[in-house]
Amino acid sequence: MDRIESDGFKKLLLGLALAALLAGLGLKAAGLAGAAHLAWAAGVLPVLAALLAEILRSLMRGEVGLDIVAALSMSAALGFGETLAAAVVAVMYSGGSFLETFAEGRARREMHALLSRVPRSAARHRDGALEEVPLDEIAPGDRLLIRQGDVVPVDGRIASGTAFLDMSALTGESLPVRLGAGAEAMSGATNAGEAFDLEAARPARASTYAGIVRLVEEAQRSKAPMSRLADRWSLGFLAATLAIAGAAWGLAGDPIRAVAVLVVATPCPLILAVPVALVAGLSRAAREGVLIKGARPLEAMARIRTLVLDKTGTLTDGRPQIVAIDSEDGLAGDEVLRLAAALDQASKHPVAQAMVAAAKARGLSLPVPSEVAEIPGEGVVGSVGGHRVFVGGDEFVARRVGRHSGTPPGLEAGSVLVAVAVDGHMAGHLVMADPLREGAAEILARLRAEGVERILLATGDRREVAEHVTEGLGLDGLRAGLTPDQKVLLVLTERGSGPVMMVGDGVNDAPALAAADVGVAMGARGAAASAEAADVVLLVDRIDRLGDGIEIARRARGIALQSVVAGIGLSVAGMAAAAFGHLTPVEGALLQEAIDVAVILNALRALRIVPRGGPRTGPS
């Protein structure tokens, strides 16, 4: 809720209104009725002034909200001397306003994390030496040294040797790619191999990574904000309130009856019940490992009809795994893996680290290798337990054992083949791939059960890889080879048919996450950029929690609507009683307070929502 500029100001208004109400009651009890009226009026005026300013801003935007009823009730109560009723309304309204701000939270933060991932400087060759220069000073044609682990700072061409780049943050491909001399390298990729030289092709501000940052910012600015749930009832309720208040005054000739109607009509069940239910839903979702950045995203999640999924790290695990071992020369498969993983302990290559992790998961003992030599982009050579071991690409290993290389039959699209030779003989091949997450089909079925009607895959990976990985999932569409701006276009196109949720984990997904009605980031291992751009962050690396989040959002919104309908029904009944003179303004304010308590207690039921996945004590 953006009625007042800051949380601190809203807290101040609530404090003033509450202090004035209590002070007035104390003065009234002491027999100082005149002073009590002044105290109550003093507490109402700041709240009313802030409310009128916000109403004016809303009208200038072409929006009409329920705040008008609250302003009318406070103004009428002050105008006719019912200052206690006005003070009660002021406390209720300022409390609801502050609570809604708390529910909304800070749903958007600066993109500093996205920018901070790119180094602020780079090592540039100059006159036979290296100098560290700010990115802004890099010009096309400059020769830069990209060290192992560095993020490529600008777009350019490989100027020396072979580069092994982790492109997952940009294209979604989980396995690093090998680029030879002269090949183009995009900024934002990470050097997963040995150091190499890069010839800058364009300035940092014009490079791929800077373009992604701009896409995120533009998408966030163009994303139309959702109207508040309460405001969707505003015009009808406002018309009914004015009609009943006018009829009560006209038929009875008593303006106090109209004041009583307005006080009872103050829409605190709407102003309070909605944020309380949504805050409770936010809290409940967080316990399931789903961090939702405010009430608006939670409400939007409840209405999602189209889901766009990235592949790598979202639908798949995002980490290469061994899917097959083809052993030769009489060695067991585990022995081939043990020798290869032992040697790969000396390498930082992502595939090597995946092999080491797989061997340790199988409980294999890994001796320390010696005499290790790594050929960037090719493989590793060394000694393990008295054996000479070669690990790397099939061609690299085949040359060293005097065999012709050849891809084994049945190698699937998107798989990586790692050859292993021991003491001059081919020992076998390890097949690595990025498989689907366990239970992916069941996860998608659960999402459809939660109301998602259309599920699409959007990936920067190759089409044949995406088709193979997702075969049999029953997706409604597949878009492969997409750039970040093409993902944004896909999301915007799908939004024409209803609310869209986008799920991703890489820098390349950040613009699309910002453009979607609800952007969801895999926060456990995803890029900081995607977490910043997203409305929802999954704190655990489990896509099934998305179904829990949607269910909690849907049920919390349902509880909010239930509270609204019940609260408005009771308010209308109270308005009718006030119109016939059965309630004074103060009694109407107290009745409205009782209604508020009832709807808040009902809204708090959202804290007890248990998703069908079952109760959990916290993220795991």
Coordinates of C-alpha atoms in Angstrom, one line a residue, residues 67-517:
D67 CA -10.1 5.5 1.5
I68 CA -12.8 8.0 0.4
V69 CA -15.2 6.4 2.8
A70 CA -12.7 6.6 5.7
A71 CA -12.1 10.3 4.9
L72 CA -15.8 11.0 4.8
S73 CA -16.5 9.3 8.1
M74 CA -13.7 11.2 9.9
S75 CA -14.6 14.5 8.3
A76 CA -18.3 14.1 9.1
A77 CA -17.6 13.0 12.6
L78 CA -15.4 16.0 13.3
G79 CA -17.8 18.4 11.6
F80 CA -20.7 17.3 13.7
G81 CA -18.8 17.2 17.0
E82 CA -18.5 13.4 17.2
T83 CA -14.8 13.6 18.0
L84 CA -14.5 10.3 19.9
A85 CA -16.0 8.4 17.0
A86 CA -13.6 10.2 14.6
A87 CA -10.6 9.3 16.9
V88 CA -11.6 5.6 16.9
V89 CA -11.9 5.6 13.1
A90 CA -8.5 7.4 12.9
V91 CA -6.8 4.7 15.0
M92 CA -8.5 1.9 13.0
Y93 CA -7.5 3.4 9.7
S94 CA -3.9 4.4 10.6
G95 CA -3.4 0.9 12.1
G96 CA -4.7 -0.8 8.9
S97 CA -2.6 1.5 6.7
F98 CA 0.6 0.6 8.7
L99 CA -0.3 -3.1 8.7
E100 CA -0.8 -3.1 4.9
T101 CA 2.6 -1.4 4.4
F102 CA 4.2 -4.1 6.6
A103 CA 2.5 -6.7 4.4
E104 CA 3.7 -5.1 1.2
G105 CA 7.3 -4.9 2.4
R106 CA 10.1 -3.9 0.1
A107 CA 9.1 -5.9 -2.9
R108 CA 11.8 -4.4 -5.1
R109 CA 15.4 -3.7 -4.2
E110 CA 18.2 -2.0 -6.2
M111 CA 19.9 -4.2 -8.8
H112 CA 23.3 -3.6 -7.0
A113 CA 23.8 -7.4 -6.6
L114 CA 23.5 -7.9 -10.4
L115 CA 26.0 -5.1 -11.1
S116 CA 28.4 -6.2 -8.3
R117 CA 28.9 -9.6 -9.9
V118 CA 30.9 -7.9 -12.7
P119 CA 34.4 -6.9 -11.5
R120 CA 35.0 -3.2 -11.2
S121 CA 38.4 -3.6 -12.9
A122 CA 40.3 -5.8 -15.3
A123 CA 43.9 -6.7 -16.0
R124 CA 45.0 -5.1 -19.3
H125 CA 48.2 -5.7 -21.2
R126 CA 50.2 -2.5 -21.7
D127 CA 53.9 -2.2 -22.8
G128 CA 54.8 -5.8 -21.9
A129 CA 53.2 -5.5 -18.4
L130 CA 49.8 -5.9 -16.8
E131 CA 47.9 -2.9 -15.3
E132 CA 44.6 -3.0 -13.4
V133 CA 42.2 -0.6 -14.9
P134 CA 38.5 0.3 -14.2
L135 CA 36.0 -1.2 -16.6
D136 CA 35.1 2.3 -17.9
E137 CA 38.6 2.7 -19.3
I138 CA 38.5 -0.5 -21.4
A139 CA 38.3 0.3 -25.1
P140 CA 37.7 -1.9 -28.2
G141 CA 41.0 -3.5 -29.1
D142 CA 42.4 -3.7 -25.6
R143 CA 44.0 -7.0 -24.7
L144 CA 42.8 -8.3 -21.3
L145 CA 44.0 -11.2 -19.1
I146 CA 41.0 -13.3 -17.9
R147 CA 42.2 -15.4 -15.0
Q148 CA 40.7 -18.6 -13.7
G149 CA 37.4 -17.9 -11.9
D150 CA 37.1 -14.4 -13.4
V151 CA 33.9 -13.1 -14.8
V152 CA 34.4 -11.9 -18.4
P153 CA 34.1 -8.1 -18.0
V154 CA 33.3 -7.1 -21.6
D155 CA 32.3 -8.8 -24.9
G156 CA 35.4 -9.8 -26.9
R157 CA 37.3 -12.4 -28.9
I158 CA 39.6 -15.1 -27.5
A159 CA 43.1 -13.8 -28.3
S160 CA 45.3 -16.7 -27.0
G161 CA 45.0 -20.4 -26.3
T162 CA 41.7 -22.0 -25.5
A163 CA 39.0 -20.7 -23.2
F164 CA 36.7 -22.9 -21.2
L165 CA 33.7 -20.8 -20.1
D166 CA 30.8 -21.5 -17.8
M167 CA 27.9 -19.9 -19.7
S168 CA 25.2 -21.1 -17.4
A169 CA 24.4 -17.6 -16.1
L170 CA 23.9 -16.3 -19.6
T171 CA 22.5 -19.2 -21.8
G172 CA 21.3 -21.7 -19.2
E173 CA 23.7 -24.5 -20.5
S174 CA 24.9 -26.3 -17.4
L175 CA 28.1 -27.7 -19.0
P176 CA 31.0 -25.3 -19.8
V177 CA 31.8 -24.7 -23.4
R178 CA 35.2 -24.7 -25.1
L179 CA 36.1 -21.7 -27.3
G180 CA 39.2 -21.6 -29.5
A181 CA 41.3 -18.6 -30.6
G182 CA 39.2 -16.1 -32.4
A183 CA 35.8 -17.2 -31.0
E184 CA 33.5 -14.6 -29.4
A185 CA 33.1 -14.6 -25.7
M186 CA 30.2 -12.8 -23.9
S187 CA 30.6 -10.7 -20.8
G188 CA 29.1 -12.3 -17.7
A189 CA 30.5 -15.8 -18.5
T190 CA 32.9 -17.3 -15.9
N191 CA 36.3 -18.6 -16.8
A192 CA 36.2 -22.3 -15.7
G193 CA 39.6 -23.1 -17.2
E194 CA 43.1 -21.7 -17.4
A195 CA 43.8 -18.0 -17.9
F196 CA 43.5 -16.7 -21.4
D197 CA 43.7 -13.4 -23.2
L198 CA 40.6 -11.6 -24.5
E199 CA 40.6 -8.8 -27.1
A200 CA 37.8 -6.4 -26.1
A201 CA 35.2 -5.9 -28.9
R202 CA 33.1 -3.2 -27.3
P203 CA 33.1 -1.0 -24.1
A204 CA 31.6 -2.5 -20.9
R205 CA 28.5 -0.3 -21.1
A206 CA 27.7 -1.7 -24.5
S207 CA 28.4 -5.4 -23.6
T208 CA 26.0 -8.3 -23.1
Y209 CA 25.9 -8.2 -19.3
A210 CA 25.2 -4.5 -19.2
G211 CA 22.4 -5.0 -21.6
I212 CA 20.9 -7.7 -19.4
V213 CA 20.9 -5.2 -16.5
R214 CA 19.1 -2.6 -18.6
L215 CA 16.5 -5.2 -19.7
V216 CA 15.8 -6.0 -16.0
E217 CA 15.3 -2.3 -15.1
E218 CA 13.1 -1.7 -18.1
A219 CA 11.0 -4.7 -17.4
Q220 CA 10.5 -3.7 -13.8
R221 CA 9.4 -0.2 -14.8
S222 CA 7.0 -1.5 -17.5
K223 CA 5.4 -4.1 -15.2
A224 CA 1.9 -2.8 -14.4
P225 CA 1.2 -2.9 -10.7
M226 CA -1.8 -4.9 -9.5
S227 CA -4.6 -3.0 -7.9
R228 CA -5.2 -3.8 -4.2
L229 CA -7.8 -6.5 -3.6
A230 CA -9.7 -4.1 -1.4
D231 CA -9.9 -1.4 -4.0
R232 CA -11.7 -3.7 -6.4
W233 CA -14.8 -3.4 -4.1
S234 CA -14.5 0.3 -3.7
L235 CA -16.9 1.9 -6.2
G236 CA -19.8 -0.4 -5.3
F237 CA -19.3 -0.1 -1.6
L238 CA -18.8 3.7 -1.8
A239 CA -22.0 4.1 -3.7
A240 CA -24.0 2.0 -1.3
T241 CA -22.6 3.9 1.7
L242 CA -23.4 7.3 0.3
A243 CA -26.9 6.1 -0.6
I244 CA -27.7 4.7 2.8
A245 CA -26.2 7.8 4.6
G246 CA -28.1 10.2 2.4
A247 CA -31.3 8.3 2.8
A248 CA -30.9 8.2 6.6
W249 CA -30.3 12.0 6.8
G250 CA -33.1 12.8 4.3
L251 CA -35.8 10.6 5.8
A252 CA -35.0 11.3 9.5
G253 CA -33.7 14.9 9.1
D254 CA -30.9 14.1 11.5
P255 CA -27.3 14.5 10.2
I256 CA -26.0 12.4 13.1
R257 CA -27.6 9.3 11.6
A258 CA -25.6 9.9 8.4
V259 CA -22.4 10.3 10.5
A260 CA -23.2 7.0 12.3
V261 CA -23.7 5.3 8.9
L262 CA -20.4 6.6 7.6
V263 CA -18.6 5.5 10.8
V264 CA -20.0 2.0 10.6
A265 CA -19.2 1.9 6.9
T266 CA -15.5 2.7 7.4
P267 CA -14.0 -0.2 5.4
C268 CA -11.7 -1.5 8.0
P269 CA -12.7 -5.1 7.4
L270 CA -11.3 -4.6 3.9
I271 CA -8.3 -2.5 5.0
L272 CA -7.4 -4.9 7.8
A273 CA -8.6 -8.4 6.8
V274 CA -6.8 -8.4 3.4
P275 CA -3.3 -7.5 4.6
V276 CA -3.6 -9.7 7.8
A277 CA -4.5 -12.8 5.7
L278 CA -1.8 -12.0 3.2
V279 CA 0.8 -11.4 5.8
A280 CA -0.2 -14.7 7.4
G281 CA 0.2 -16.4 4.0
L282 CA 3.6 -14.8 3.6
S283 CA 4.7 -16.1 6.9
R284 CA 3.3 -19.6 6.2
A285 CA 5.0 -19.7 2.8
A286 CA 8.3 -18.7 4.3
R287 CA 8.2 -21.7 6.7
E288 CA 8.0 -23.9 3.6
G289 CA 11.1 -22.3 2.1
V290 CA 9.1 -19.9 -0.3
L291 CA 10.1 -16.3 0.3
I292 CA 7.4 -14.0 -1.2
K293 CA 8.4 -10.4 -1.4
G294 CA 5.1 -8.8 -0.4
A295 CA 1.3 -9.1 -0.5
R296 CA 0.9 -8.2 -4.1
P297 CA 3.0 -11.1 -5.4
L298 CA 1.2 -13.5 -3.1
E299 CA -2.2 -12.3 -4.4
A300 CA -0.9 -12.6 -8.0
M301 CA 0.4 -16.2 -7.3
A302 CA -3.2 -17.2 -6.4
R303 CA -4.4 -16.2 -9.9
I304 CA -1.6 -17.6 -12.1
R305 CA -2.7 -19.5 -15.2
T306 CA 0.5 -19.7 -17.3
L307 CA 3.8 -21.0 -16.1
V308 CA 7.1 -20.4 -18.0
L309 CA 10.0 -22.6 -16.8
D310 CA 13.7 -22.3 -17.5
K311 CA 15.4 -25.6 -18.0
T312 CA 18.8 -25.6 -16.4
G313 CA 18.8 -25.5 -12.6
T314 CA 15.0 -25.3 -12.6
L315 CA 13.4 -28.2 -14.3
T316 CA 16.8 -30.0 -14.3
D317 CA 19.2 -30.2 -11.4
G318 CA 21.7 -27.8 -13.0
R319 CA 24.8 -29.9 -12.1
P320 CA 26.3 -32.5 -14.4
Q321 CA 25.9 -36.1 -13.1
I322 CA 27.3 -39.4 -14.2
V323 CA 24.5 -41.3 -15.9
A324 CA 26.6 -44.3 -17.3
I325 CA 30.0 -45.9 -17.1
D326 CA 31.3 -47.9 -20.0
S327 CA 34.3 -49.8 -18.7
E328 CA 37.0 -51.6 -20.8
D329 CA 40.2 -53.6 -20.2
G330 CA 38.6 -55.7 -17.5
L331 CA 38.2 -52.8 -15.0
A332 CA 35.0 -52.4 -13.0
G333 CA 33.0 -49.3 -13.5
D334 CA 33.6 -48.0 -9.9
E335 CA 37.4 -48.5 -10.4
V336 CA 37.3 -46.4 -13.6
L337 CA 35.4 -43.7 -11.7
R338 CA 37.8 -44.0 -8.7
L339 CA 40.9 -43.5 -10.8
A340 CA 39.4 -40.7 -12.9
A341 CA 38.0 -38.8 -9.8
A342 CA 41.3 -39.2 -7.9
L343 CA 43.1 -37.5 -10.7
D344 CA 40.4 -34.8 -11.1
Q345 CA 40.9 -33.7 -7.5
A346 CA 43.7 -31.6 -9.0
S347 CA 41.3 -29.8 -11.4
K348 CA 38.8 -27.0 -10.8
H349 CA 36.9 -27.9 -14.0
P350 CA 33.1 -28.2 -13.2
V351 CA 33.0 -31.7 -14.8
A352 CA 36.0 -32.8 -12.8
Q353 CA 34.4 -31.6 -9.6
A354 CA 31.2 -33.4 -10.5
M355 CA 33.1 -36.6 -10.9
V356 CA 34.9 -36.2 -7.6
A357 CA 31.5 -35.6 -5.9
A358 CA 30.0 -38.7 -7.6
A359 CA 32.9 -40.9 -6.4
K360 CA 32.7 -39.6 -2.9
A361 CA 28.9 -40.2 -2.9
R362 CA 29.6 -43.8 -3.8
G363 CA 32.1 -44.1 -0.9
L364 CA 35.1 -44.6 -3.1
S365 CA 38.6 -43.9 -1.6
L366 CA 40.4 -41.2 -3.6
P367 CA 44.2 -41.2 -3.2
V368 CA 46.1 -37.9 -3.7
P369 CA 47.4 -37.7 -7.4
S370 CA 50.9 -36.7 -8.3
E371 CA 52.8 -35.4 -11.3
V372 CA 49.6 -33.7 -12.5
A373 CA 49.5 -31.7 -15.7
E374 CA 46.3 -30.1 -17.0
I375 CA 45.8 -29.1 -20.6
P376 CA 43.1 -26.4 -20.6
G377 CA 40.0 -27.5 -22.6
E378 CA 41.5 -31.0 -23.2
G379 CA 42.1 -33.0 -20.1
V380 CA 44.3 -34.0 -17.2
V381 CA 47.3 -36.3 -17.0
G382 CA 48.9 -37.6 -13.8
S383 CA 49.8 -40.5 -11.5
V384 CA 47.3 -42.2 -9.1
G385 CA 48.5 -45.0 -6.9
G386 CA 51.3 -46.0 -9.2
H387 CA 49.1 -45.9 -12.4
R388 CA 49.5 -43.3 -15.2
V389 CA 46.0 -41.9 -15.7
F390 CA 44.6 -39.8 -18.5
V391 CA 41.1 -38.1 -18.2
G392 CA 39.5 -35.8 -20.7
G393 CA 37.8 -35.6 -24.1
D394 CA 37.7 -38.8 -26.1
E395 CA 40.0 -37.4 -28.8
F396 CA 42.5 -36.2 -26.2
V397 CA 42.7 -39.6 -24.5
A398 CA 42.6 -41.6 -27.7
R399 CA 45.6 -39.9 -29.1
R400 CA 47.6 -40.9 -26.0
V401 CA 46.7 -44.6 -26.2
G402 CA 47.1 -44.9 -30.0
R403 CA 43.3 -45.4 -30.7
H404 CA 40.9 -43.6 -33.0
S405 CA 38.3 -41.6 -31.1
G406 CA 34.6 -42.2 -31.7
T407 CA 31.4 -41.4 -30.0
P408 CA 29.8 -44.5 -28.5
P409 CA 26.4 -45.5 -29.9
G410 CA 23.4 -44.3 -28.0
L411 CA 25.0 -41.1 -26.6
E412 CA 22.1 -38.9 -25.9
A413 CA 21.7 -35.2 -26.8
G414 CA 23.1 -32.9 -24.2
S415 CA 25.5 -35.5 -22.7
V416 CA 29.2 -35.1 -22.2
L417 CA 31.6 -38.0 -22.8
V418 CA 34.7 -38.3 -20.6
A419 CA 37.3 -40.8 -21.6
V420 CA 39.6 -42.5 -19.1
A421 CA 42.9 -44.3 -19.9
V422 CA 45.1 -46.2 -17.4
D423 CA 48.7 -47.2 -18.1
G424 CA 48.4 -46.6 -21.8
H425 CA 45.1 -48.6 -22.3
M426 CA 41.6 -47.2 -22.7
A427 CA 39.8 -48.0 -19.4
G428 CA 36.4 -46.7 -20.3
H429 CA 34.1 -43.8 -20.8
L430 CA 32.0 -41.8 -18.3
V431 CA 28.7 -40.4 -19.7
M432 CA 27.6 -37.2 -17.9
A433 CA 24.4 -35.2 -18.3
D434 CA 22.1 -32.8 -16.6
P435 CA 19.0 -34.9 -15.9
L436 CA 15.5 -33.8 -14.9
R437 CA 14.8 -33.3 -11.3
E438 CA 13.4 -36.3 -9.6
G439 CA 9.6 -36.4 -9.8
A440 CA 9.5 -33.6 -12.4
A441 CA 6.3 -35.0 -14.0
E442 CA 4.6 -35.2 -10.6
I443 CA 5.7 -31.7 -9.9
L444 CA 4.1 -30.4 -13.1
A445 CA 0.9 -32.4 -12.4
R446 CA 0.7 -30.8 -8.9
L447 CA 1.1 -27.3 -10.5
R448 CA -1.8 -28.1 -12.9
A449 CA -3.9 -29.2 -9.9
E450 CA -3.2 -25.8 -8.4
G451 CA -4.8 -24.0 -11.3
V452 CA -1.9 -23.6 -13.8
E453 CA -3.5 -24.2 -17.2
R454 CA -0.5 -23.8 -19.5
I455 CA 3.2 -24.8 -18.9
L456 CA 5.9 -23.7 -21.3
L457 CA 9.7 -24.3 -21.3
A458 CA 11.9 -21.4 -22.2
T459 CA 15.7 -22.1 -22.4
G460 CA 18.8 -20.8 -24.0
D461 CA 20.0 -24.3 -24.5
R462 CA 19.8 -26.1 -27.9
R463 CA 16.5 -27.4 -29.0
E464 CA 17.5 -31.0 -29.4
V465 CA 18.9 -31.0 -25.8
A466 CA 15.7 -29.4 -24.5
E467 CA 13.4 -31.8 -26.4
H468 CA 15.3 -34.9 -25.2
V469 CA 15.4 -33.8 -21.5
T470 CA 11.7 -32.9 -21.4
E471 CA 10.3 -35.8 -23.4
G472 CA 7.1 -37.2 -21.9
L473 CA 6.5 -34.3 -19.6
G474 CA 3.4 -33.1 -21.5
L475 CA 4.5 -29.5 -21.8
D476 CA 2.2 -27.1 -23.7
G477 CA 5.1 -25.5 -25.5
L478 CA 8.9 -25.4 -25.8
R479 CA 11.1 -22.5 -26.9
A480 CA 14.8 -23.1 -27.2
G481 CA 17.8 -21.1 -28.1
L482 CA 16.3 -17.9 -26.5
T483 CA 18.3 -14.8 -25.6
P484 CA 17.3 -12.8 -22.5
D485 CA 15.3 -10.3 -24.6
Q486 CA 13.5 -13.1 -26.4
K487 CA 12.5 -14.6 -23.0
V488 CA 11.1 -11.2 -22.1
L489 CA 9.1 -11.1 -25.3
L490 CA 7.7 -14.6 -24.7
V491 CA 6.6 -13.6 -21.2
L492 CA 4.9 -10.4 -22.4
T493 CA 3.2 -12.3 -25.2
E494 CA 1.8 -14.9 -22.8
R495 CA 0.6 -12.2 -20.4
G496 CA -1.9 -11.3 -23.1
S497 CA -3.8 -14.5 -22.2
G498 CA -3.7 -14.1 -18.4
P499 CA -1.3 -13.8 -15.4
V500 CA 2.1 -15.4 -16.1
M501 CA 4.6 -16.8 -13.7
M502 CA 8.3 -17.2 -14.8
V503 CA 10.7 -19.5 -12.9
G504 CA 14.5 -19.3 -13.5
D505 CA 17.8 -19.2 -11.8
G506 CA 20.4 -17.5 -14.0
V507 CA 21.4 -14.0 -14.9
N508 CA 19.8 -14.6 -18.3
D509 CA 16.4 -15.2 -16.6
A510 CA 16.4 -11.9 -14.6
P511 CA 14.8 -9.7 -17.3
A512 CA 12.0 -12.3 -17.9
L513 CA 11.5 -12.7 -14.1
A514 CA 11.0 -8.9 -13.8
A515 CA 8.6 -8.8 -16.8
A516 CA 6.3 -11.6 -15.5
D517 CA 3.3 -11.0 -13.2

